[in-house]
Short mmCIF file of C-alpha atoms in Angstrom, two decimals:
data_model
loop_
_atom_site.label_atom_id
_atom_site.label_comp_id
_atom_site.label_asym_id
_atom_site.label_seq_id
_atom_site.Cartn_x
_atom_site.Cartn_y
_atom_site.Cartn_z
CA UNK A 1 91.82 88.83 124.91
CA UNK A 2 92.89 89.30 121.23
CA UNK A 3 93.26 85.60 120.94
CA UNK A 4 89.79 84.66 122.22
CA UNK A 5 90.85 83.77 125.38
CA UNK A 6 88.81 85.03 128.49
CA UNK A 7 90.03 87.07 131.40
CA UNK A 8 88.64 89.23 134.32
CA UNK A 9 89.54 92.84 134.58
CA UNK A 10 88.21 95.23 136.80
CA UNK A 11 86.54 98.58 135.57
CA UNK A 12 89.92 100.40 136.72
CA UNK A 13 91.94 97.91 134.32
CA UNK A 14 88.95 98.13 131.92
CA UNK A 15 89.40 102.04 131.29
CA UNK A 16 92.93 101.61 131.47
CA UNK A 17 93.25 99.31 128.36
CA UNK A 18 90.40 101.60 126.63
CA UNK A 19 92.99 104.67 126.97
CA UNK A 20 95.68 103.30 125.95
CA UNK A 21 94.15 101.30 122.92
CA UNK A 22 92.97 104.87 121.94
CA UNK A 23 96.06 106.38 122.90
CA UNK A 24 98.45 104.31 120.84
CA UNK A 25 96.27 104.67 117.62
CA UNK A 26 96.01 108.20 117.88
CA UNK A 27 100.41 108.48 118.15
CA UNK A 28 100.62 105.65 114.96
CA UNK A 29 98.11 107.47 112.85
CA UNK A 30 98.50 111.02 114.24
CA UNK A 31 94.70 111.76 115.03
CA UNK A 32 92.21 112.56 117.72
CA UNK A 33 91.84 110.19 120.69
CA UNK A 34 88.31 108.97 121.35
CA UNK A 35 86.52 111.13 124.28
CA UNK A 36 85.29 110.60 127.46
CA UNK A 37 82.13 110.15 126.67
CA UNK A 38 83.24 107.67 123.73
CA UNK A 39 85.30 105.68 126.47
CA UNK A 40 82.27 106.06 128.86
CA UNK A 41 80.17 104.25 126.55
CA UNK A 42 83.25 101.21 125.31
CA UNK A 43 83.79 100.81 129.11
CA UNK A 44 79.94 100.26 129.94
CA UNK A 45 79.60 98.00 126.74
CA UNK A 46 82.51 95.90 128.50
CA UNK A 47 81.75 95.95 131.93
CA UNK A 48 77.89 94.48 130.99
CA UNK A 49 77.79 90.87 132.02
CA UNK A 50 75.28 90.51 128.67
CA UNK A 51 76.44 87.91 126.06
CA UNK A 52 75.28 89.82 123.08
CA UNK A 53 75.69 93.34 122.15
CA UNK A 54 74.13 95.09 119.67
CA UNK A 55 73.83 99.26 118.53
CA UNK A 56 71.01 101.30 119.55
CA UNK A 57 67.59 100.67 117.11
CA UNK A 58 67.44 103.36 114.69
CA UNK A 59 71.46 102.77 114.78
CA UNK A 60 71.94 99.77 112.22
CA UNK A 61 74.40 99.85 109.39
CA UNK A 62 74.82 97.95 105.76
CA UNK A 63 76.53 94.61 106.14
CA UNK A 64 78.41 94.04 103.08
CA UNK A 65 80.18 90.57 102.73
CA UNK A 66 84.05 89.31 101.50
CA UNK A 67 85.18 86.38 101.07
CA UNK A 68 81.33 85.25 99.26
CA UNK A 69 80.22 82.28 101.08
CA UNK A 70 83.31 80.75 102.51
CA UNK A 71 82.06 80.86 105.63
CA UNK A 72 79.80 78.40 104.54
CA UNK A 73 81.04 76.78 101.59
CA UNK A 74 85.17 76.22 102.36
CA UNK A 75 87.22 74.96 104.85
CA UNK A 76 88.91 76.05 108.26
CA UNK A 77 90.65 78.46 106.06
CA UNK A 78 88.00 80.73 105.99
CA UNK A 79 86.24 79.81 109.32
CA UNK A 80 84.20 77.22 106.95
CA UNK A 81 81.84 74.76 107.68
CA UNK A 82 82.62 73.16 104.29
CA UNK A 83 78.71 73.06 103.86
CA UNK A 84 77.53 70.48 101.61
CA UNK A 85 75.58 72.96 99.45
CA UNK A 86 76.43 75.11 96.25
CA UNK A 87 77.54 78.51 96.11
CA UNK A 88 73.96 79.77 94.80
CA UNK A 89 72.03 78.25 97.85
CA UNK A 90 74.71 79.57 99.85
CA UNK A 91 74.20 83.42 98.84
CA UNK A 92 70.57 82.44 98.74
CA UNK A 93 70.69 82.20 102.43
CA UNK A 94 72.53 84.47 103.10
CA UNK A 95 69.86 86.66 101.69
CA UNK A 96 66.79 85.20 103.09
CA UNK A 97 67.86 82.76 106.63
CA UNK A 98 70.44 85.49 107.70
CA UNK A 99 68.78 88.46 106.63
CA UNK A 100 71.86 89.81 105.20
CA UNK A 101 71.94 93.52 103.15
CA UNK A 102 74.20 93.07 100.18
CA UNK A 103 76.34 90.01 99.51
CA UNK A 104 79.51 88.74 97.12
CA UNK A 105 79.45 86.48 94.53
CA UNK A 106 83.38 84.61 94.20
CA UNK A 107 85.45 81.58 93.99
CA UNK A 108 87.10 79.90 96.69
CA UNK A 109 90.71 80.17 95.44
CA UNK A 110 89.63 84.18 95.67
CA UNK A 111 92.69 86.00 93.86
CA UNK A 112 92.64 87.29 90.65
CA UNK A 113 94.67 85.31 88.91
CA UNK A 114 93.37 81.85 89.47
CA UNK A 115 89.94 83.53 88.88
CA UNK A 116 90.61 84.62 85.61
CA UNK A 117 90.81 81.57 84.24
CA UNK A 118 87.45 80.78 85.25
CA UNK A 119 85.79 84.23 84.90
CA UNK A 120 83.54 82.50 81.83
CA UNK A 121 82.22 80.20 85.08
CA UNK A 122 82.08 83.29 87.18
CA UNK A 123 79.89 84.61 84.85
CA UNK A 124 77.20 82.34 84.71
CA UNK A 125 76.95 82.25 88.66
CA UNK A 126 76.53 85.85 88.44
CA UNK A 127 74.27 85.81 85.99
CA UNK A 128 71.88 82.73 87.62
CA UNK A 129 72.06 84.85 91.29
CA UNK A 130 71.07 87.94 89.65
CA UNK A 131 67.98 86.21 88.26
CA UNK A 132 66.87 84.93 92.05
CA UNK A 133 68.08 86.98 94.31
CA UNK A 134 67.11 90.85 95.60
CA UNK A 135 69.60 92.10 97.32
CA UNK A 136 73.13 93.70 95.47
CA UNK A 137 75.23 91.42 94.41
CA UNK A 138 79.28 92.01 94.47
CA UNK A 139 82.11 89.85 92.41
CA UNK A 140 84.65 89.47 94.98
CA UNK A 141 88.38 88.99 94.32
CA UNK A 142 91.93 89.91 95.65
CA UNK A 143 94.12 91.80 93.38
CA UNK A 144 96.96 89.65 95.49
CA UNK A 145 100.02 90.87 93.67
CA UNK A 146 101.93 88.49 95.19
CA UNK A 147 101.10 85.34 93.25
CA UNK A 148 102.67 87.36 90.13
CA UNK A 149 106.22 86.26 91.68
CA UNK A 150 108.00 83.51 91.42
CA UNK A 151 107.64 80.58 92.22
CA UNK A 152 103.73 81.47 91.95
CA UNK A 153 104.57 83.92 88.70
CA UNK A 154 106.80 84.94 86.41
CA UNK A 155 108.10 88.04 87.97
CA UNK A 156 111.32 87.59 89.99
CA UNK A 157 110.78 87.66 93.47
CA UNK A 158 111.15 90.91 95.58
CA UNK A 159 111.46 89.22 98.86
CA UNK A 160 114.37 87.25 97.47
CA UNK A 161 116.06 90.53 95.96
CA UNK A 162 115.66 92.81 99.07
CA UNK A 163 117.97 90.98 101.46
CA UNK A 164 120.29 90.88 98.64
CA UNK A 165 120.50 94.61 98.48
CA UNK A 166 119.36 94.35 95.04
CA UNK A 167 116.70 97.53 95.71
CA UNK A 168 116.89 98.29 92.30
CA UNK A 169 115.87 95.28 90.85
CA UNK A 170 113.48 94.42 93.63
CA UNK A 171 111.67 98.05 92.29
CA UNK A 172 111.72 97.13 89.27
CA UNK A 173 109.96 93.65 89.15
CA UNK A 174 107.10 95.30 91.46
CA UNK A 175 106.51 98.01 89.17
CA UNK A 176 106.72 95.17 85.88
CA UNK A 177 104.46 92.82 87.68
CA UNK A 178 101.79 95.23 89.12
CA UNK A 179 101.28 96.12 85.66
CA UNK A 180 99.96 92.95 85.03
CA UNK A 181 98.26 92.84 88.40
CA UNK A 182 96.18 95.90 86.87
CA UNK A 183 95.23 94.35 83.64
CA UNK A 184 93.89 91.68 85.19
CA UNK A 185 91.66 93.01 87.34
CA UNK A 186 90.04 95.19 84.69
CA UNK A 187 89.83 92.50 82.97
CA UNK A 188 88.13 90.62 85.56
CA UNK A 189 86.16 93.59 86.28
CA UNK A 190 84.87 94.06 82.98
CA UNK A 191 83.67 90.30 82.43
CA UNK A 192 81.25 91.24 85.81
CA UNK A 193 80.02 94.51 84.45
CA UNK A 194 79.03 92.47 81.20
CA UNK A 195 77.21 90.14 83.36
CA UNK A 196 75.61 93.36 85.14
CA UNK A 197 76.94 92.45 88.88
CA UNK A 198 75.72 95.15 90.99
CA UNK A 199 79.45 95.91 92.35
CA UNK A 200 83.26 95.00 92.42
CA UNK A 201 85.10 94.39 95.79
CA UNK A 202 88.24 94.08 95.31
CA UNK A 203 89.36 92.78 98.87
CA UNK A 204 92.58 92.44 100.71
CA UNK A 205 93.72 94.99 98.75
CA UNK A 206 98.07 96.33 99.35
CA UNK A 207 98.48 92.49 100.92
CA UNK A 208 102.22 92.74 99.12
CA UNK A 209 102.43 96.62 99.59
CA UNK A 210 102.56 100.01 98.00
CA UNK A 211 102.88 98.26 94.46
CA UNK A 212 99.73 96.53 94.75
CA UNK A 213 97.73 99.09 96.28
CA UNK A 214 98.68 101.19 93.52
CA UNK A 215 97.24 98.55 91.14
CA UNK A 216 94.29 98.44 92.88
CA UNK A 217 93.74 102.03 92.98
CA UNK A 218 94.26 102.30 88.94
CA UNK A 219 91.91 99.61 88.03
CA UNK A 220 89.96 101.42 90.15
CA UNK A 221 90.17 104.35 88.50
CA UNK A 222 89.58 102.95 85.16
CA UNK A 223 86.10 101.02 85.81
CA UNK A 224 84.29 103.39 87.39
CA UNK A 225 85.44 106.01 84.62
CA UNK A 226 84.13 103.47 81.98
CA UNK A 227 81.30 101.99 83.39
CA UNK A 228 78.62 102.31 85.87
CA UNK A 229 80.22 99.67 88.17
CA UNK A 230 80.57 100.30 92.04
CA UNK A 231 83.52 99.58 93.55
CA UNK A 232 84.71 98.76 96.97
CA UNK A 233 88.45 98.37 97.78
CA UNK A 234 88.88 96.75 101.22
CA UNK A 235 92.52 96.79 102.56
CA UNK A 236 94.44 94.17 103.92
CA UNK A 237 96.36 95.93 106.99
CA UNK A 238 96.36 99.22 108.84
CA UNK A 239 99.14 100.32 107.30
CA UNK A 240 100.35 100.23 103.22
CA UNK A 241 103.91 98.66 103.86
CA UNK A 242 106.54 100.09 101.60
CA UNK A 243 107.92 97.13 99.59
CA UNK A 244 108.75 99.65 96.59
CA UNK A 245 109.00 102.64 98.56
CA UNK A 246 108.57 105.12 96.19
CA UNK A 247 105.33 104.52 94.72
CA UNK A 248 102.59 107.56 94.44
CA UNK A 249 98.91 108.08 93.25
CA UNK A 250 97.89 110.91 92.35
CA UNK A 251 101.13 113.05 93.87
CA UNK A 252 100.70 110.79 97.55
CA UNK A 253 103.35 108.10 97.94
CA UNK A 254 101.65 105.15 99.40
CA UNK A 255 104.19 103.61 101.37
CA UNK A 256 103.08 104.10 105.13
CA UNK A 257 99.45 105.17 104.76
CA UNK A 258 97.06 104.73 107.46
CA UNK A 259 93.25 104.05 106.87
CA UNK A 260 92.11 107.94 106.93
CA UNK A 261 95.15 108.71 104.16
CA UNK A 262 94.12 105.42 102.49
CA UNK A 263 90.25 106.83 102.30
CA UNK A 264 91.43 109.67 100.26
CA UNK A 265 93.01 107.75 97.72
CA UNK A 266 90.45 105.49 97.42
CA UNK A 267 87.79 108.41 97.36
CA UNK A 268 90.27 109.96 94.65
CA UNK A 269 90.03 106.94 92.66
CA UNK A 270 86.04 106.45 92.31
CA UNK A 271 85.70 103.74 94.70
CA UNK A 272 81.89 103.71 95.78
CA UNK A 273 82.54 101.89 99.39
CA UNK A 274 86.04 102.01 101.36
CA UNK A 275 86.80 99.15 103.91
CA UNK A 276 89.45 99.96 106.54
CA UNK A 277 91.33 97.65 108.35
CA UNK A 278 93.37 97.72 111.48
CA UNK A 279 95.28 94.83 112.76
CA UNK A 280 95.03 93.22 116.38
CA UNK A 281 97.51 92.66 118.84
CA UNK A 282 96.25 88.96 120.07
CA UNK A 283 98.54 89.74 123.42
CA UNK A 284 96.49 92.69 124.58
CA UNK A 285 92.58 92.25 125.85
CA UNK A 286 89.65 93.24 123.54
CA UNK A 287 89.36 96.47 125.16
CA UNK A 288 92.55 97.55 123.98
CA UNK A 289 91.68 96.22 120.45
CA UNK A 290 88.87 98.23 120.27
CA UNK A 291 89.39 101.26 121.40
CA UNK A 292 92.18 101.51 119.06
CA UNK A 293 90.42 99.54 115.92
CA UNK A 294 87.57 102.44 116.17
CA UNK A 295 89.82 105.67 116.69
CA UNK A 296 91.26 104.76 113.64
CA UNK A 297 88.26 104.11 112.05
CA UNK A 298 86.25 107.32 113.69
CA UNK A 299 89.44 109.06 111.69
CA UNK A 300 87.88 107.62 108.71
CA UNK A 301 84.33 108.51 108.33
CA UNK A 302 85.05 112.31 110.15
CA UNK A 303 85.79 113.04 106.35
CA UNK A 304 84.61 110.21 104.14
CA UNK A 305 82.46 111.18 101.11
CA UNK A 306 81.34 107.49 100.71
CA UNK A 307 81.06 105.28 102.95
CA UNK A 308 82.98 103.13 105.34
CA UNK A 309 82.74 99.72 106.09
CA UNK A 310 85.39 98.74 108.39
CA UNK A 311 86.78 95.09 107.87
CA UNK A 312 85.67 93.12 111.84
CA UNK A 313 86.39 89.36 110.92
CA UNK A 314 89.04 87.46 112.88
CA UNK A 315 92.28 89.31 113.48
CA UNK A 316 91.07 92.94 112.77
CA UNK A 317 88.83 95.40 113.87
CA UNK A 318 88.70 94.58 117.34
CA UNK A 319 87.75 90.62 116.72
CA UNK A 320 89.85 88.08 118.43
CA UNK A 321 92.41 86.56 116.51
CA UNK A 322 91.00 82.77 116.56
CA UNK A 323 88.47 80.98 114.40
CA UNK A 324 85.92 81.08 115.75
CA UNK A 325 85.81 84.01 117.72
CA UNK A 326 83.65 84.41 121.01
CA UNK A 327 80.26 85.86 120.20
CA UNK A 328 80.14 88.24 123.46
CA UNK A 329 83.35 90.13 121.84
CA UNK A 330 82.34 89.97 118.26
CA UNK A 331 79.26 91.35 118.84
CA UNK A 332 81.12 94.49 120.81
CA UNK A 333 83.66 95.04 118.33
CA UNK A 334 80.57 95.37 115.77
CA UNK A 335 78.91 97.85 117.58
CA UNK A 336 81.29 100.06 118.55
CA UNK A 337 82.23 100.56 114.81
CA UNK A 338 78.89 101.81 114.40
CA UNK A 339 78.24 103.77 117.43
CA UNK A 340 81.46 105.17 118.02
CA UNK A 341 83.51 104.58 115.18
CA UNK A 342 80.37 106.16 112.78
CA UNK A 343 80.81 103.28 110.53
CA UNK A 344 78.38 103.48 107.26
CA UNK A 345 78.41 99.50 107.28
CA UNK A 346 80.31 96.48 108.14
CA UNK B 1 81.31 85.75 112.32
CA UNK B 2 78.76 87.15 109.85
CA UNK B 3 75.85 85.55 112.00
CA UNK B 4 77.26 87.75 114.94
CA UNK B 5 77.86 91.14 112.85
CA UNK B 6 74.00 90.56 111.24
CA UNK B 7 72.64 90.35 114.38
CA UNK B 8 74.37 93.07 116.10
CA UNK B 9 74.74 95.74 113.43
CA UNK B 10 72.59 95.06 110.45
CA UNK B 11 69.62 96.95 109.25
CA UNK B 12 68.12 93.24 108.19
CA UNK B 13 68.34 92.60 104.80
CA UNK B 14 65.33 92.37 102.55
CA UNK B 15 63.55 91.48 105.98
CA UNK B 16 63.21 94.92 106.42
CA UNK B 17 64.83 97.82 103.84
CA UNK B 18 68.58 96.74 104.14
CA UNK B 19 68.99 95.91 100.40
CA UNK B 20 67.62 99.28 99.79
CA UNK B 21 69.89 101.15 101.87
CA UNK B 22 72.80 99.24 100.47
CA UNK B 23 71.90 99.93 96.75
CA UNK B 24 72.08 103.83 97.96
CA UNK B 25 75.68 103.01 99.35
CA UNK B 26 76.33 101.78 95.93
CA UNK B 27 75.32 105.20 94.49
CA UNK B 28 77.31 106.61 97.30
CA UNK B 29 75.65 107.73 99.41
CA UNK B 30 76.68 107.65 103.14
CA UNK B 31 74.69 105.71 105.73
CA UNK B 32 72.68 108.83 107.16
CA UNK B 33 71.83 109.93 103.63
CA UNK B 34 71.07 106.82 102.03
CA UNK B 35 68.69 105.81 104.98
CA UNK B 36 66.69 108.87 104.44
CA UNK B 37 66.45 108.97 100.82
CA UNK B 38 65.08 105.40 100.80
CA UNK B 39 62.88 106.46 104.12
CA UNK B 40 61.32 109.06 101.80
CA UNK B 41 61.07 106.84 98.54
CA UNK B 42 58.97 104.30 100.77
CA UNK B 43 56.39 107.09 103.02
CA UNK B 44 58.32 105.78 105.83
CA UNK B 45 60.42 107.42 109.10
CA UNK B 46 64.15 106.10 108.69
CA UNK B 47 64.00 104.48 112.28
CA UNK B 48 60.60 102.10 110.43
CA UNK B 49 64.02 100.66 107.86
CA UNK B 50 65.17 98.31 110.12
CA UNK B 51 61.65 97.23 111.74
CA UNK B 52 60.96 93.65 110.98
CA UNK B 53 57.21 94.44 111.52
CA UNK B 54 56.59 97.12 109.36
CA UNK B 55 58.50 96.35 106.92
CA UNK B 56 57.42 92.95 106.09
CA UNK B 57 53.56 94.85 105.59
CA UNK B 58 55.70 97.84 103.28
CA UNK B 59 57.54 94.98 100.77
CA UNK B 60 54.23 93.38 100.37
CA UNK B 61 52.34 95.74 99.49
CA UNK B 62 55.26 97.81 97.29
CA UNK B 63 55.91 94.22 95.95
CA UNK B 64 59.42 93.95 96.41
CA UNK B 65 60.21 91.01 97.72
CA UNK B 66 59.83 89.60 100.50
CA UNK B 67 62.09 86.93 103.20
CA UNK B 68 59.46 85.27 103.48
CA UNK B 69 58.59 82.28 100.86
CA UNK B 70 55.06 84.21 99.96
CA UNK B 71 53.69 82.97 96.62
CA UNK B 72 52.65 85.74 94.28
CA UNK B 73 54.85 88.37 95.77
CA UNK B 74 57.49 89.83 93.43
CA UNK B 75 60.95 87.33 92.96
CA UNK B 76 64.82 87.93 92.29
CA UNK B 77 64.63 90.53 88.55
CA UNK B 78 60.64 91.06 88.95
CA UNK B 79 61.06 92.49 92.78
CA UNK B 80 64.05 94.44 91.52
CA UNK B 81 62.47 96.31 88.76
CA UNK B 82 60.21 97.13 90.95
CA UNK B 83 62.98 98.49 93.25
CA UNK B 84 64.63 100.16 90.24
CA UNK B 85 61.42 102.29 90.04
CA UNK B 86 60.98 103.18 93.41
CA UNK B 87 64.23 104.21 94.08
CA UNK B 88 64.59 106.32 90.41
CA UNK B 89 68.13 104.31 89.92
CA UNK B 90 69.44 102.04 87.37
CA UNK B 91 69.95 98.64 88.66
CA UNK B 92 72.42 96.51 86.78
CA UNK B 93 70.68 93.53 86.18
CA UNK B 94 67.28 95.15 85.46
CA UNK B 95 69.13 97.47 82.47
CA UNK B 96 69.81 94.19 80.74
CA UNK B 97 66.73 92.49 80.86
CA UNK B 98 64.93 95.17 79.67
CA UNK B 99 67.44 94.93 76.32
CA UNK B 100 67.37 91.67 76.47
CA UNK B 101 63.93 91.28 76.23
CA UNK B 102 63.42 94.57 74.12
CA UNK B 103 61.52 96.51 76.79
CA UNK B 104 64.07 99.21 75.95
CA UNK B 105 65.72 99.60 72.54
CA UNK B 106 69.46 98.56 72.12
CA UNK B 107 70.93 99.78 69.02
CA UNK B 108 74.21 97.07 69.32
CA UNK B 109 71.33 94.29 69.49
CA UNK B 110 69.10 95.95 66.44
CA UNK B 111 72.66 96.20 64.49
CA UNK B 112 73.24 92.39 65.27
CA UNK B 113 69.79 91.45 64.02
CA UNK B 114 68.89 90.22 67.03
CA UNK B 115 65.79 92.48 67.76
#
């Protein structure tokens, strides 16, 4: 199920949930349904009593990595083992004992605006990894907009002005404090591209909405019109919610976007890698999930430029909401990205 | 998680040509495209990327690193420059240390007296 619990479902049950996984993705977003053949193949995945899936050989995609090394080096709030090892043998073995493709260089407390204050520290790790290691190397951050209100920031609050009915107001402090959101992460940005990090991800990007999407997308914009940097943006949810409402970029308003409108932006904006997301319901089985995390993704790449990489840790993508999700249904979700959702990378 | 998603999905890593493929995503490039244009930069087929095998034999002999603790073989900024060449792209990292240790003439580090 989509909280990592196990159940039994015959094939009938089985197809059932795979149609209408596809079928409610396709009415929220407004695009194709997977086919028969697609369903053929997420239904035989399923139904084989094998505890580890994997994609055809020939098949395999770029792993790219967010969150750095939490996994290994934090807590249970990032599925962490709270290793007793640094951050640089961390990435190292990522690189070399898990084989990985690319990997991400960042701090623990991951937003941009604790980071900031330590970019001089985020520097040096950079700059020691890129000495040692092969593989590209990412500075990862979250734009996170909403530590820029109070009682985090100093911008008043739009979640305490909206069920006021101060609209207005609540408008206006987005629009004042994504400003500063922006500035930021250039700035951040452009401490990693002096440092000569191979690429920027700026990850769980529109967490707070249209204001910080929008943001994300300009910073965007700016750093890979400056420099040489690559930049991935990887979303937070399915959908941009509309805190502001009437924010655009580039003519498109951005409240209500789904991942194949958000691609477009993103593309618009210079990004080099785009990560999709799409939530799970933890009350329907991970057939559902699936089928309905990859039509939305499959809407993606049918007319990406650059390439996906479709967010599949816990609570998206198909993966069980729970921490530490069951390695039969990981493994599924992961595949069918790639073979059916035509993923570029995860 | 990422344990489950490497073994599932990934091309491998610098255990095989994964790192390549990924600095062509960078550029990018999309997965089918980027596979073949580092397939063709290393006299291989793109289904030979992701084999362990053949690859391990390929990075020794290009020198470009290797997952394997092999002393001699290229390391971290010497397997990369390496990697910068065979690929004909510009690699962060490897830009800088060739200004930084005037392989390549910087005029903001000749104007500082520095070089």
């Amino acid at each position: 199920m989509g909280d990592g619990a196990s159940v039994e479902m015959t094939r009938d049950e089985l197809r059932r949930d795979l149609i209408e996984g596809t079928e409610m993705a396709a009415k929220r977003g407004k695009i194709p349904m997977l086919t028969e053949n697609e369903l053929d193949y997420l239904e035989d995945m399923f139904a084989c009593p094998s505890r580890i899936w994997g994609v055809e050989r020939g098949h395999e995609a770029v792993m790219s990595k967010d969150g750095s090394v939490n996994t290994l080096c934090s807590s249970r709030l990032s599925s962490g083992v709270a290793a007793p090892i640094g951050r640089e043998a961390a990435i190292r073995l990522f690189e070399t004992a898990f084989a990985y493709d690319s990997m991400e260089v960042g701090h623990t407390d991951y937003s941009v605006k604790p980071c900031k204050f330590l970019a001089t520290v985020e520097q040096e790790h950079m700059e020691l990894l890129q000495q040692i290691t092969i593989l590209p190397l990412f500075y990862g951050f979250m734009p996170n907009l909403g530590l820029y209100y109070r009682p985090d920031g100093a911008y008043a609050n739009p979640s305490d002005l909206l069920p006021t009915g101060k609209i207005e107001e609540a408008r206006r402090t987005q629009e004042e404090a994504l400003e500063a959101c922006q500035q930021d992460t250039i700035w951040l940005s452009e401490k990693m591209v002096e440092v000569a990090a191979d690429g920027i991800n700026y990850d769980t990007v529109a967490s707070t909405g249209d204001a910080e999407f929008l943001a994300s997308l300009r910073a965007c914009e700016h750093i890979t019109k400056t420099t040489d940097m690559a930049v991935e943006i990887g979303m937070a949810a399915e959908v941009v919610l509309g805190f502001h409402g009437e924010l655009e970029y580039d003519g498109t308003r951005l409240a209500g976007l789904w991942p194949h409108q958000q691609m477009k932006l993103v593309e618009k904006a210079g990004a080099s890698i785009f990560g999709p997301v799409v939530n799970n319901n933890s009350k329907k089985s991970c057939a559902w999930n699936v089928a309905r995390a990859v039509t939305f993704v499959k809407a993606c790449t049918a007319e990406a430029t650059i390439p996906v990489h479709p967010n599949v840790g816990n609570g998206v993508g198909g993966v069980p909401m729970f921490e530490v999700s069951p390695l039969d249904m990981v493994t599924r979700a992961s595949a069918a990205m790639i073979e059916i959702g035509k993923a570029d990378g995860l | 998680m990422a344990m489950a998603h490497a073994l599932a999905s990934s091309i491998g890593g610098i255990k095989t040509a994964g790192d390549l493929v990924a600095r062509m995503q960078l550029k990018k490039m999309r997965l089918t495209e980027a596979k073949a244009y580092v397939a063709d930069k290393l006299g291989v087929s793109t289904f030979d990327l992701s084999d362990s095998t053949l690859m391990r034999t390929v990075r020794e002999e290009l020198d470009i690193g290797t997952v394997t603790a092999v002393p001699g073989v290229a390391k971290g900024l010497e397997a990369k420059t390496r990697i910068a060449d065979l690929l004909d792209i510009k690699i962060n990292c490897v830009e800088r240390l060739m200004r930084k240790t005037g392989l390549v003439r910087d005029p903001a580090l000749e104007q500082a007296g520095r070089r």
